[in-house]
Amino acid sequence: MAAPVVELRDLWRTYVLGGHEVHALAGVELTIEEGAYVAIMGPSGSGKSTLLNVLGLLDRPTRGTYLLGGRDVSALDDDDVSAERGRRLGFVFQNYNLIPQLDVVENVEVPMVYAGVGDHEARERATALAERMGLGARLGHRPTELSGGQQQRVAIARALANDPLVLLADEPTGNLDTRTGQEILGLLDELHAHGKTLVVVTHDPGVAARADRIVRMRDGRVERIDVNRPAGATS
Amino acid sequence: MNVLSLAWKGLRQRRLATALTAFSTALGVGLVVAVGAVRSGARTAFDDAARGYDVVLSGPKTTALSATMNALFHVDKPVDTMPVEAWLDARKDPRVLHAVPIAVGDVYRGFRVVGTRADLFDAIPDADGRPLRERVAPGGRLFADDGGFEAVVGAYAAARTGLAVGASFTVTHGLEDGGHAHDEQWKVVGVLEPTGTPNDRAVFITLSSFFHVKGHDRPKAPGAPDDHDHDHDHDEGGMHEGGAAPDDERARLLGDEVWALSTVVVRLKSPAFRFQFAGDWNRRRDCSAAVPSQEIRRLFEIVQGVDGLLRAVGATVLLVAVLSVLASLWNAVQGRRREIALLRALGARRAHVFAVVVLEAVLVCALGGVAGVAFGHVGVAAAAPWLLAEVGIRIATGFLPAAVYGGIAGGLLLLGLVAGALPAWRAYRVPVARHLHPVD
């Protein structure tokens, strides 16, 4: 069995709303091994987005332990959290979230700028990644000049910029038509085949079906885990 | 790519807001620069104009400021006249290098006609310190004291009126336009090169010829029939009233016709004698003495109030500019919370986000500063010909001392930091998760 890259132990995230405590996460236990392809599903309010935020270090757990690549990241200070996000995690969003004033290569470079990668190397790596995503003819284009599928490819290239431990995707095909969605899912399959650890939050059973395992959330807890394929196996 | 280029690209994304806020900064800076340039330029120009004019003697009722304005700047009406005897005495004062009599009362097409003696051109230097005698344009010469109806024309007056060596002209009686023409004709024998002083605006004629003109001759005794043909009143000053009897020395030096003077320009052997000399001469009843450098200093003390007001306006405009930079960035941060959250998700530390916003403010101020300095200089350059034409002073249109630009740069950096800090703090506090994901 591969080494775990993500270990969540008794993880809680509690909000205070109108004087009442609301537990968005209520004791989550989850382990994700290196190279796994995990889908997180659940109805609205089940805590799946909060889980993604905590996994992505965008939000802090109220209590519990989060080991990322073996390092306890649940109590890091803000600067260290930023560094962890930039170097060890990659994000893909439903609405792409590209920076409009930057072109394709520059968008891919951003995480490298913050990780302190040199100008020249950043440019080379960003160009190579964009080309690998099939954007070779669009390197100098701004996001507004790209189709939705192309924008999501840029976002995936950007997520891979610092070769992260885990790539986190939030409804990556939610804004795309079926055919383009399939292309993006194909890209994710390819990344998985190359050993990248993927975590995808989705409502779409068709998307979840591509994963090895489906983590089903309910009321802030992991309700059950469905196994589509043995962990580590490629599709 | 780095933090600076990210800031720059953020600004370009908001071109209009950036341009407007930079423009308002530029207005403030431009005003401050222009006021500074005009002020220092005017001060230099006035000081240049005062060169050589150690003391000005005038009629006893003429104020020191009026005498200065008259003798140096060729403006203002003389209130009264002074007797020729005072000039004769001044010549004999051991402290005096030159004492030059001046009589005014006519204009040529708006330029003052100054009756004087040739040693004025020895007594008075140009803005660089060279005597006017050395500044006669090629092809011309100065007039001699007994040269009859000859004239030497200042550079600006010559350029504006077209008077050149060999040209003849008649003058208009009275110091303001609208008087009637005298019959006598003067001939231009020389044109001065530009001196950078108000003398560029003067038309110099021989003192004796000034008094040969009908209407400048000695007034009749009260009750005597007025035999000259002028029907306007003569109470506007100049050589039109009062007078004293001639004696031998003055007849030898001036001829019989010169019966009174407007002012006497005194160049002393050392400027150190100015106040002592002026004090001595102010004890006389028939004239008063002014020290022009002191009058100019006093004038600038008065002007300082206006100067301060303009500076305050400039500072206010700058303050408004800074507030608009602040407001613009504040709104930009509001509108870009998602982008800021994204940058944070991509690894940007809070300090990065803070720095980008502050940098944007500093860049806007820098843009405004560069444009403002350009505005200021263009404004001064545009105002310079007008000042030369209206006041006869030449404002330096070149660059200000480096320290001024340093001060502007430092001030703008500070303003940029102040204007950027609050929006940057707002950006600093943007919660990452809330602005990246639509709620669950």
XYZ file of C-alpha atoms in Angstrom:
675
model
C 0.000 0.000 0.000
C 1.291 3.459 -0.963
C 2.266 5.994 1.710
C -0.519 8.308 2.831
C -0.219 11.924 1.576
C -3.282 13.126 3.440
C -4.336 11.983 6.910
C -7.255 13.619 8.688
C -7.824 12.618 12.320
C -10.954 13.634 14.192
C -11.183 16.837 12.196
C -13.746 19.457 13.202
C -14.704 22.758 11.660
C -17.202 24.683 13.723
C -18.875 27.989 12.816
C -20.864 30.160 15.153
C -24.004 31.337 13.360
C -26.543 33.444 15.223
C -25.218 32.292 18.574
C -25.419 28.615 17.629
C -22.501 26.366 16.872
C -22.717 24.722 13.489
C -20.382 21.803 12.829
C -19.533 21.872 9.133
C -17.079 19.078 9.806
C -17.736 16.839 12.793
C -14.889 14.437 13.355
C -13.757 13.551 9.857
C -11.412 10.595 9.527
C -9.831 10.194 6.108
C -6.643 8.841 4.620
C -5.594 9.399 1.013
C -2.640 7.444 -0.322
C -0.134 8.700 -2.830
C -1.400 8.226 -6.381
C -5.017 7.858 -5.316
C -7.905 9.363 -7.272
C -10.597 10.291 -4.777
C -14.007 11.818 -5.467
C -15.870 13.562 -2.647
C -19.656 13.575 -2.999
C -22.527 14.559 -0.819
C -25.632 16.704 -0.709
C -25.548 20.435 -0.090
C -24.544 21.172 3.493
C -22.851 17.811 3.909
C -19.514 19.542 4.490
C -17.804 18.542 1.264
C -16.765 22.099 0.337
C -15.556 22.783 3.861
C -13.587 19.562 3.637
C -12.032 20.710 0.374
C -11.190 24.114 1.921
C -9.522 22.460 4.893
C -7.686 19.990 2.641
C -6.560 22.947 0.509
C -5.441 24.908 3.586
C -7.862 27.637 2.572
C -9.640 27.170 5.878
C -8.406 25.970 9.258
C -9.892 23.122 11.225
C -11.295 24.096 14.595
C -9.656 21.002 16.051
C -8.201 17.728 14.956
C -5.080 16.818 13.037
C -4.229 17.225 9.376
C -1.037 15.602 8.171
C -0.035 16.643 4.642
C 2.787 14.534 3.326
C 3.489 13.509 6.910
C 3.713 17.095 8.216
C 1.150 18.372 10.689
C -0.264 21.445 8.947
C -3.245 22.031 11.253
C -1.414 24.598 13.398
C 0.957 26.358 11.003
C 1.126 30.149 10.959
C -0.262 32.079 8.044
C 2.987 32.457 6.088
C 3.790 28.744 6.387
C 0.270 27.870 5.307
C 0.707 30.091 2.241
C 3.976 28.376 1.404
C 2.426 24.907 1.819
C -0.481 25.873 -0.422
C 1.789 27.195 -3.102
C 4.288 24.347 -3.123
C 2.416 21.186 -2.141
C -1.145 21.766 -3.330
C -2.675 22.554 -6.681
C -6.172 23.919 -7.214
C -8.601 23.577 -10.074
C -11.880 25.481 -9.732
C -15.231 25.193 -11.385
C -14.980 28.729 -12.769
C -11.259 28.401 -13.672
C -10.260 31.509 -11.662
C -7.586 32.661 -14.045
C -6.134 36.152 -13.654
C -7.622 38.172 -16.514
C -4.714 40.545 -17.086
C -2.169 37.731 -17.456
C -1.641 35.563 -20.514
C -1.586 31.744 -20.484
C 2.087 31.336 -19.606
C 1.963 34.087 -16.978
C -1.068 32.531 -15.315
C 0.777 29.230 -15.071
C 3.821 31.058 -13.679
C 2.011 32.670 -10.729
C 2.442 29.825 -8.191
C 6.116 29.628 -9.161
C 6.555 33.373 -8.583
C 5.303 32.911 -5.025
C 7.381 29.748 -4.539
C 10.501 31.706 -5.437
C 11.267 29.902 -8.697
C 13.595 31.948 -10.893
C 12.157 33.917 -13.823
C 13.784 31.846 -16.504
C 12.965 28.469 -15.019
C 9.388 29.543 -14.265
C 8.892 30.578 -17.868
C 10.300 27.332 -19.210
C 8.267 25.167 -16.862
C 5.081 27.145 -17.475
C 5.536 26.901 -21.233
C 6.189 23.140 -21.053
C 3.122 22.577 -18.845
C 0.870 24.649 -21.073
C 2.090 22.752 -24.110
C 1.497 19.450 -22.324
C -2.098 20.599 -21.745
C -2.491 21.174 -25.474
C -2.214 24.985 -25.291
C 0.885 25.308 -27.450
C -0.897 27.611 -29.909
C -2.395 29.800 -27.173
C 0.591 30.645 -24.989
C 0.300 34.428 -25.353
C -3.487 34.602 -25.128
C -5.468 36.191 -22.325
C -8.192 34.137 -20.579
C -10.927 36.137 -22.332
C -9.546 34.916 -25.657
C -9.895 31.254 -24.638
C -12.800 28.807 -24.578
C -13.963 27.358 -21.246
C -12.148 24.086 -21.910
C -8.953 25.929 -22.761
C -9.246 28.029 -19.610
C -9.632 24.902 -17.512
C -6.549 23.443 -19.185
C -4.641 26.579 -18.170
C -5.952 26.130 -14.636
C -4.759 22.514 -14.555
C -1.337 23.528 -15.888
C -1.201 26.183 -13.171
C -2.208 23.630 -10.524
C 0.708 21.454 -11.614
C 3.206 24.342 -11.661
C 5.023 23.390 -8.453
C 4.491 19.637 -8.890
C 2.143 19.424 -5.891
C 1.569 16.412 -3.641
C -2.164 16.668 -4.195
C -4.256 18.250 -6.919
C -7.601 19.474 -5.583
C -10.427 20.034 -8.053
C -13.789 21.598 -7.233
C -16.451 20.628 -9.816
C -13.832 20.884 -12.582
C -16.345 20.166 -15.332
C -19.264 22.069 -13.807
C -19.107 24.947 -16.302
C -18.290 22.879 -19.370
C -20.389 21.113 -21.973
C -20.347 17.331 -21.927
C -17.774 16.823 -24.649
C -15.333 19.398 -23.253
C -15.965 17.994 -19.757
C -14.949 14.580 -21.001
C -11.735 16.042 -22.416
C -10.877 17.589 -19.062
C -11.679 14.352 -17.241
C -9.464 12.584 -19.752
C -6.639 14.948 -18.794
C -7.195 14.159 -15.113
C -7.151 10.434 -15.906
C -3.859 10.957 -17.633
C -2.419 12.768 -14.607
C -3.656 9.963 -12.401
C -2.014 7.455 -14.722
C 1.254 9.344 -14.190
C 0.885 8.922 -10.443
C -0.562 12.278 -9.444
C -2.812 12.229 -6.359
C -6.202 13.717 -7.221
C -9.100 14.825 -5.024
C -12.236 15.918 -6.893
C -15.357 17.364 -5.285
C -18.411 16.804 -7.477
C -22.157 16.386 -7.667
C -21.858 14.473 -10.898
C -21.848 10.658 -10.580
C -20.281 10.455 -14.028
C -17.298 12.429 -12.770
C -17.094 10.468 -9.534
C -17.146 7.220 -11.495
C -13.698 8.040 -12.908
C -12.174 7.968 -9.397
C -10.800 4.951 -7.512
C -12.839 5.760 -4.462
C -15.876 7.871 -3.681
C -15.971 9.504 -0.255
C -19.607 10.165 0.613
C -20.160 12.991 3.081
C -23.212 13.567 5.239
C -23.705 15.930 8.173
C -20.025 16.764 8.414
C -18.864 13.187 8.574
C -17.635 10.585 6.128
C -20.741 8.474 5.698
C -19.065 5.746 3.681
C -16.372 5.148 1.104
C -17.234 3.341 -2.128
C -14.335 1.659 -3.864
C -14.540 1.671 -7.680
C -11.097 0.168 -8.197
C -8.326 -0.982 -5.908
C -6.282 2.001 -4.735
C -3.354 2.781 -6.960
C -4.780 0.882 -9.928
C -5.025 2.881 -13.137
C -8.027 2.950 -15.334
C 7.200 38.058 -13.530
C 7.398 39.395 -10.002
C 5.418 41.405 -7.468
C 6.154 44.652 -9.340
C 4.900 43.356 -12.688
C 1.791 41.930 -11.007
C 1.095 45.398 -9.558
C 1.688 47.016 -12.922
C -0.646 44.589 -14.660
C -3.275 45.230 -12.014
C -3.086 48.937 -12.825
C -3.322 48.357 -16.547
C -6.398 46.276 -15.946
C -8.009 49.404 -14.475
C -6.649 51.890 -16.985
C -9.332 54.552 -16.641
C -9.315 54.670 -12.841
C -5.524 54.609 -12.884
C -5.343 57.422 -15.427
C -7.834 59.579 -13.536
C -6.198 59.179 -10.163
C -2.751 59.688 -11.665
C -4.082 62.809 -13.405
C -5.389 64.309 -10.176
C -2.036 63.611 -8.558
C -0.380 65.256 -11.536
C -2.473 68.408 -11.122
C -1.374 68.803 -7.527
C 2.267 68.161 -8.316
C 2.101 70.429 -11.351
C 0.708 73.280 -9.288
C 3.393 72.884 -6.650
C 6.119 72.739 -9.315
C 4.754 75.730 -11.206
C 4.416 77.874 -8.100
C 7.938 76.937 -7.066
C 9.387 77.622 -10.501
C 7.596 80.937 -10.994
C 8.462 82.041 -7.501
C 12.169 81.271 -7.732
C 12.237 82.477 -11.336
C 10.544 85.737 -10.411
C 12.861 86.269 -7.488
C 15.904 85.705 -9.706
C 14.453 87.938 -12.391
C 13.770 90.746 -9.911
C 17.210 90.409 -8.415
C 18.705 90.497 -11.916
C 16.675 93.609 -12.677
C 18.066 95.305 -9.579
C 21.696 94.829 -10.612
C 23.494 98.141 -10.818
C 20.600 100.095 -9.360
C 22.129 100.694 -5.944
C 19.965 103.689 -5.097
C 17.198 105.476 -6.974
C 16.563 109.145 -6.218
C 13.137 110.549 -6.963
C 10.814 113.410 -6.132
C 10.107 113.847 -2.424
C 6.519 112.624 -2.693
C 7.356 109.521 -4.728
C 7.406 106.368 -2.616
C 10.465 104.150 -2.598
C 8.497 101.322 -4.234
C 7.153 103.634 -6.922
C 10.639 104.974 -7.621
C 11.923 101.406 -7.943
C 9.073 100.400 -10.246
C 9.748 103.476 -12.354
C 13.483 103.304 -12.686
C 13.969 99.531 -12.858
C 10.813 98.141 -14.353
C 9.581 101.064 -16.443
C 6.099 100.844 -14.947
C 4.090 103.018 -12.554
C 3.561 106.764 -12.863
C 5.942 109.187 -11.211
C 4.073 111.268 -8.637
C 6.350 114.255 -8.757
C 9.700 115.393 -10.071
C 13.050 116.146 -8.498
C 15.245 119.138 -9.181
C 18.262 118.901 -11.429
C 20.361 120.288 -8.556
C 19.970 117.044 -6.655
C 21.502 115.176 -9.571
C 24.358 117.667 -9.780
C 25.003 117.147 -6.062
C 24.819 113.352 -6.408
C 27.492 113.456 -9.078
C 29.810 115.075 -6.585
C 29.164 112.584 -3.766
C 32.445 110.643 -3.302
C 30.586 107.345 -2.912
C 28.989 107.640 -6.335
C 30.330 105.828 -9.374
C 27.538 106.850 -11.752
C 24.550 109.098 -11.224
C 22.286 108.940 -14.242
C 19.322 111.278 -14.705
C 16.095 109.864 -16.079
C 13.040 111.645 -17.420
C 9.886 109.803 -18.435
C 6.506 110.851 -19.752
C 6.032 109.349 -23.211
C 5.469 105.967 -24.769
C 6.109 104.445 -28.146
C 3.441 101.874 -29.005
C 3.095 100.844 -25.394
C 6.801 100.809 -24.601
C 8.115 103.437 -22.245
C 10.349 106.117 -23.670
C 13.174 106.832 -21.224
C 15.112 110.094 -21.572
C 18.563 109.538 -20.133
C 22.276 110.054 -20.554
C 24.678 107.621 -22.143
C 26.384 106.685 -18.879
C 23.237 104.718 -17.995
C 24.679 102.041 -20.283
C 27.863 102.023 -18.175
C 26.072 102.041 -14.849
C 23.609 99.263 -15.565
C 24.538 95.653 -16.436
C 22.481 92.903 -18.040
C 21.309 89.825 -16.110
C 24.767 88.288 -16.461
C 26.580 91.364 -15.169
C 27.892 92.762 -18.464
C 27.355 96.523 -18.888
C 24.664 97.448 -21.407
C 27.319 99.350 -23.343
C 28.736 95.978 -24.435
C 25.346 94.632 -25.409
C 24.585 96.761 -28.453
C 23.563 94.481 -31.318
C 25.963 94.511 -34.305
C 25.317 97.354 -36.731
C 24.210 99.781 -34.042
C 25.755 102.147 -31.531
C 24.809 104.060 -28.423
C 23.826 107.697 -28.565
C 26.000 110.513 -27.289
C 24.610 112.915 -24.691
C 24.561 115.709 -27.283
C 23.385 113.374 -29.987
C 20.092 115.065 -30.634
C 17.027 113.004 -31.549
C 18.633 109.583 -31.321
C 17.305 106.435 -29.701
C 18.553 103.074 -28.476
C 15.865 100.404 -28.270
C 15.646 97.405 -25.928
C 15.528 93.980 -27.570
C 11.944 93.117 -26.739
C 10.604 96.566 -27.629
C 12.505 96.414 -30.923
C 11.193 92.953 -31.734
C 7.610 93.900 -30.935
C 7.550 97.282 -32.673
C 9.848 96.407 -35.566
C 12.136 99.333 -34.761
C 15.570 98.713 -36.294
C 18.689 100.762 -36.734
C 17.942 103.622 -39.124
C 14.188 103.653 -38.426
C 12.421 106.845 -37.393
C 9.524 107.136 -34.990
C 7.404 109.606 -33.111
C 6.302 109.114 -29.522
C 2.959 109.452 -27.823
C 2.560 111.846 -25.001
C 1.518 110.419 -21.644
C 2.490 107.155 -19.988
C -0.671 105.384 -20.976
C -2.005 104.630 -24.417
C -4.470 107.108 -25.808
C -2.346 110.214 -25.642
C -1.599 112.264 -28.713
C 1.495 112.040 -30.844
C 4.379 114.476 -30.596
C 5.620 115.928 -33.864
C 9.300 115.258 -33.253
C 10.972 112.318 -34.923
C 13.679 110.164 -33.358
C 16.111 107.995 -35.243
C 17.120 104.575 -33.967
C 20.922 104.319 -33.795
C 21.198 101.118 -31.819
C 19.273 98.082 -30.621
C 20.306 96.254 -27.444
C 20.701 92.509 -27.346
C 18.333 90.712 -24.959
C 19.521 91.419 -21.428
C 17.014 89.426 -19.393
C 15.988 92.594 -17.548
C 13.091 95.058 -17.923
C 15.417 97.276 -19.949
C 14.545 94.995 -22.879
C 11.202 96.803 -22.892
C 12.484 100.365 -22.877
C 13.080 102.868 -25.654
C 16.011 105.062 -24.572
C 16.362 108.565 -25.977
C 18.760 111.374 -25.166
C 17.739 113.426 -22.172
C 18.188 116.674 -24.112
C 15.903 115.530 -26.920
C 13.256 114.598 -24.373
C 13.158 118.197 -23.214
C 13.171 119.605 -26.718
C 9.729 118.220 -27.205
C 6.793 120.568 -27.088
C 4.896 119.887 -23.919
C 8.002 118.851 -21.981
C 9.223 122.417 -21.767
C 9.015 124.445 -18.642
C 5.495 125.275 -17.514
C 4.406 128.874 -17.771
C 4.037 130.964 -14.703
C 0.567 130.731 -13.211
C -1.891 132.884 -15.084
C 0.240 133.067 -18.203
C -1.481 132.056 -21.427
C -0.921 128.411 -22.278
C 0.733 128.659 -25.675
C 1.326 125.025 -26.418
C -1.246 123.079 -28.243
C -1.964 120.283 -25.809
C -5.458 120.215 -24.511
C -5.161 117.338 -22.057
C -4.276 117.707 -18.431
C -0.765 117.050 -17.307
C -1.264 115.812 -13.806
C -0.270 112.257 -14.474
C 3.333 112.909 -13.606
C 6.414 113.036 -15.686
C 7.959 116.220 -16.928
C 4.923 118.343 -16.902
C 5.000 120.566 -13.901
C 7.195 122.367 -11.408
C 10.752 123.399 -12.118
C 13.693 125.492 -11.063
C 15.981 128.030 -12.644
C 19.050 126.806 -14.572
C 22.605 127.541 -13.559
C 25.919 127.359 -15.356
C 26.949 123.811 -14.554
C 23.656 122.313 -15.511
C 23.577 124.394 -18.643
C 26.957 122.952 -19.560
C 25.874 119.372 -18.818
C 22.269 119.387 -19.876
C 21.562 122.540 -21.751
C 18.855 124.968 -20.721
C 15.910 122.777 -21.524
C 16.239 120.197 -18.764
C 14.341 121.713 -15.895
C 13.493 118.692 -13.706
C 14.020 114.922 -13.540
C 11.826 111.908 -12.843
C 14.506 109.852 -11.128
C 18.252 109.565 -10.813
C 19.770 106.102 -10.951
C 22.802 105.903 -8.678
C 25.515 103.273 -9.019
C 27.773 103.406 -5.992
C 31.430 102.479 -5.749
C 30.339 99.680 -3.446
C 26.871 98.256 -2.705
C 27.908 98.451 0.956
C 27.220 102.220 0.821
C 23.590 101.760 -0.202
C 21.832 102.312 3.086
C 24.207 104.958 4.352
C 23.879 106.853 1.079
C 20.125 106.486 0.965
C 19.869 107.604 4.595
C 21.931 110.708 3.894
C 19.908 111.591 0.830
C 16.585 111.033 2.491
C 17.410 113.960 4.776
C 17.102 116.307 1.803
C 13.774 117.991 1.269
C 13.938 118.112 -2.533
C 14.217 114.378 -3.155
C 13.911 110.943 -1.603
C 16.157 107.903 -1.936
C 15.152 104.283 -2.414
C 17.262 101.125 -2.240
C 15.670 98.888 -4.926
C 17.027 95.583 -3.551
C 15.265 96.344 -0.283
C 12.046 97.319 -2.059
C 12.113 94.047 -3.995
C 12.633 92.132 -0.783
C 9.630 93.912 0.722
C 7.598 93.231 -2.375
C 8.351 89.534 -2.096
C 7.361 89.546 1.530
C 3.956 90.781 0.404
C 3.833 88.274 -2.430
C 4.720 85.489 -0.015
C 1.149 85.457 1.261
C -0.161 84.741 -2.231
C 2.630 82.271 -2.704
C 1.628 80.454 0.471
C -1.976 80.428 -0.675
C -1.019 78.831 -3.996
C 1.069 76.274 -2.170
C -1.863 75.511 0.089
C -4.053 75.026 -2.993
C -1.406 72.703 -4.455
C -1.209 70.761 -1.204
C -4.999 70.493 -1.077
C -5.139 69.209 -4.629
C -2.477 66.667 -3.708
C -4.429 65.621 -0.641
C -7.559 65.143 -2.737
C -5.450 63.176 -5.206
C -4.202 60.896 -2.471
C -7.734 60.386 -1.212
C -8.852 59.499 -4.722
C -5.986 57.013 -5.034
C -7.122 55.569 -1.726
C -10.779 55.411 -2.731
C -9.962 53.931 -6.117
C -7.798 51.197 -4.618
C -10.269 50.563 -1.832
C -12.939 49.847 -4.436
C -10.491 47.884 -6.514
C -9.712 45.651 -3.553
C -13.437 45.196 -2.977
C -13.872 44.179 -6.605
C -10.788 41.989 -6.622
C -11.342 40.032 -3.433
C -11.757 36.916 -5.504
C -8.491 37.554 -7.318
C -6.728 38.283 -4.049
C -8.123 35.088 -2.534
C -6.928 33.257 -5.612
C -3.407 34.649 -5.329
C -3.407 33.549 -1.711
C -4.553 30.069 -2.802
C -1.698 29.980 -5.290
C 0.824 30.563 -2.543
C 0.902 34.363 -2.077
C 1.614 35.358 1.493
C -0.417 38.099 3.078
C 2.644 40.332 2.869
C 2.721 39.768 -0.905
C -0.860 40.851 -1.320
C -0.245 43.861 0.909
C 2.865 44.755 -1.084
C 1.082 44.491 -4.437
C -1.644 46.936 -3.370
C 0.806 49.392 -1.808
C 2.955 49.124 -4.927
C -0.050 49.944 -7.077
C -0.640 53.097 -5.037
C 3.020 54.068 -5.230
C 3.037 53.441 -8.994
C -0.048 55.636 -9.460
C 1.622 58.395 -7.457
C 4.842 57.942 -9.432
C 2.947 58.202 -12.726
C 1.173 61.274 -11.419
C 4.435 62.726 -10.209
C 6.196 62.374 -13.542
C 3.193 63.798 -15.376
C 2.860 66.562 -12.780
C 6.470 67.669 -13.106
C 5.946 67.730 -16.875
C 2.688 69.729 -16.438
C 4.428 72.168 -14.159
C 7.287 72.797 -16.534
C 5.026 73.056 -19.562
C 2.871 75.516 -17.610
C 5.865 77.622 -16.661
C 7.158 77.517 -20.224
C 3.726 78.672 -21.419
C 3.564 81.450 -18.822
C 7.106 82.679 -19.436
C 6.414 84.643 -22.670
C 3.365 86.230 -21.055
C 5.381 87.309 -18.009
C 8.077 88.652 -20.292
C 5.535 90.626 -22.289
C 3.476 91.917 -19.381
C 6.045 92.428 -16.655
C 9.298 92.303 -18.569
C 10.828 89.670 -16.355
C 12.319 86.522 -17.718
C 11.391 83.346 -15.823
C 13.906 80.546 -16.063
C 12.070 77.662 -17.765
C 14.794 75.099 -17.156
C 14.871 72.368 -14.558
C 14.650 73.052 -10.858
C 17.427 72.010 -8.487
C 17.697 68.227 -8.091
C 16.703 68.549 -4.434
C 13.250 69.797 -5.499
C 12.618 66.686 -7.576
C 14.011 64.583 -4.762
C 11.576 66.233 -2.389
C 8.670 65.634 -4.774
C 9.686 61.988 -5.241
C 10.041 61.468 -1.506
C 6.744 63.194 -0.788
C 4.914 61.145 -3.404
C 6.434 57.917 -2.142
C 5.130 58.793 1.302
C 1.699 59.739 -0.080
C 1.599 56.513 -2.099
C 2.414 54.457 0.969
C -0.257 56.258 2.982
C -2.840 55.959 0.192
C -2.027 52.296 -0.368
C -1.832 51.173 3.241
C -5.538 51.157 4.030
C -6.679 49.297 0.873
C -3.687 46.987 1.316
C -4.799 46.224 4.850
C -8.202 45.394 3.459
C -6.619 43.096 0.894
C -4.470 41.593 3.621
C -7.551 40.543 5.534
C -9.485 39.000 2.653
C -10.572 35.548 3.856
C -9.398 33.090 1.256
C -11.958 30.309 1.289
C -15.066 32.509 1.325
C -14.134 34.282 -1.894
C -12.999 31.271 -3.880
C -15.894 28.907 -3.590
C -19.525 29.475 -4.127
C -21.104 28.353 -0.863
C -21.744 24.662 -0.435
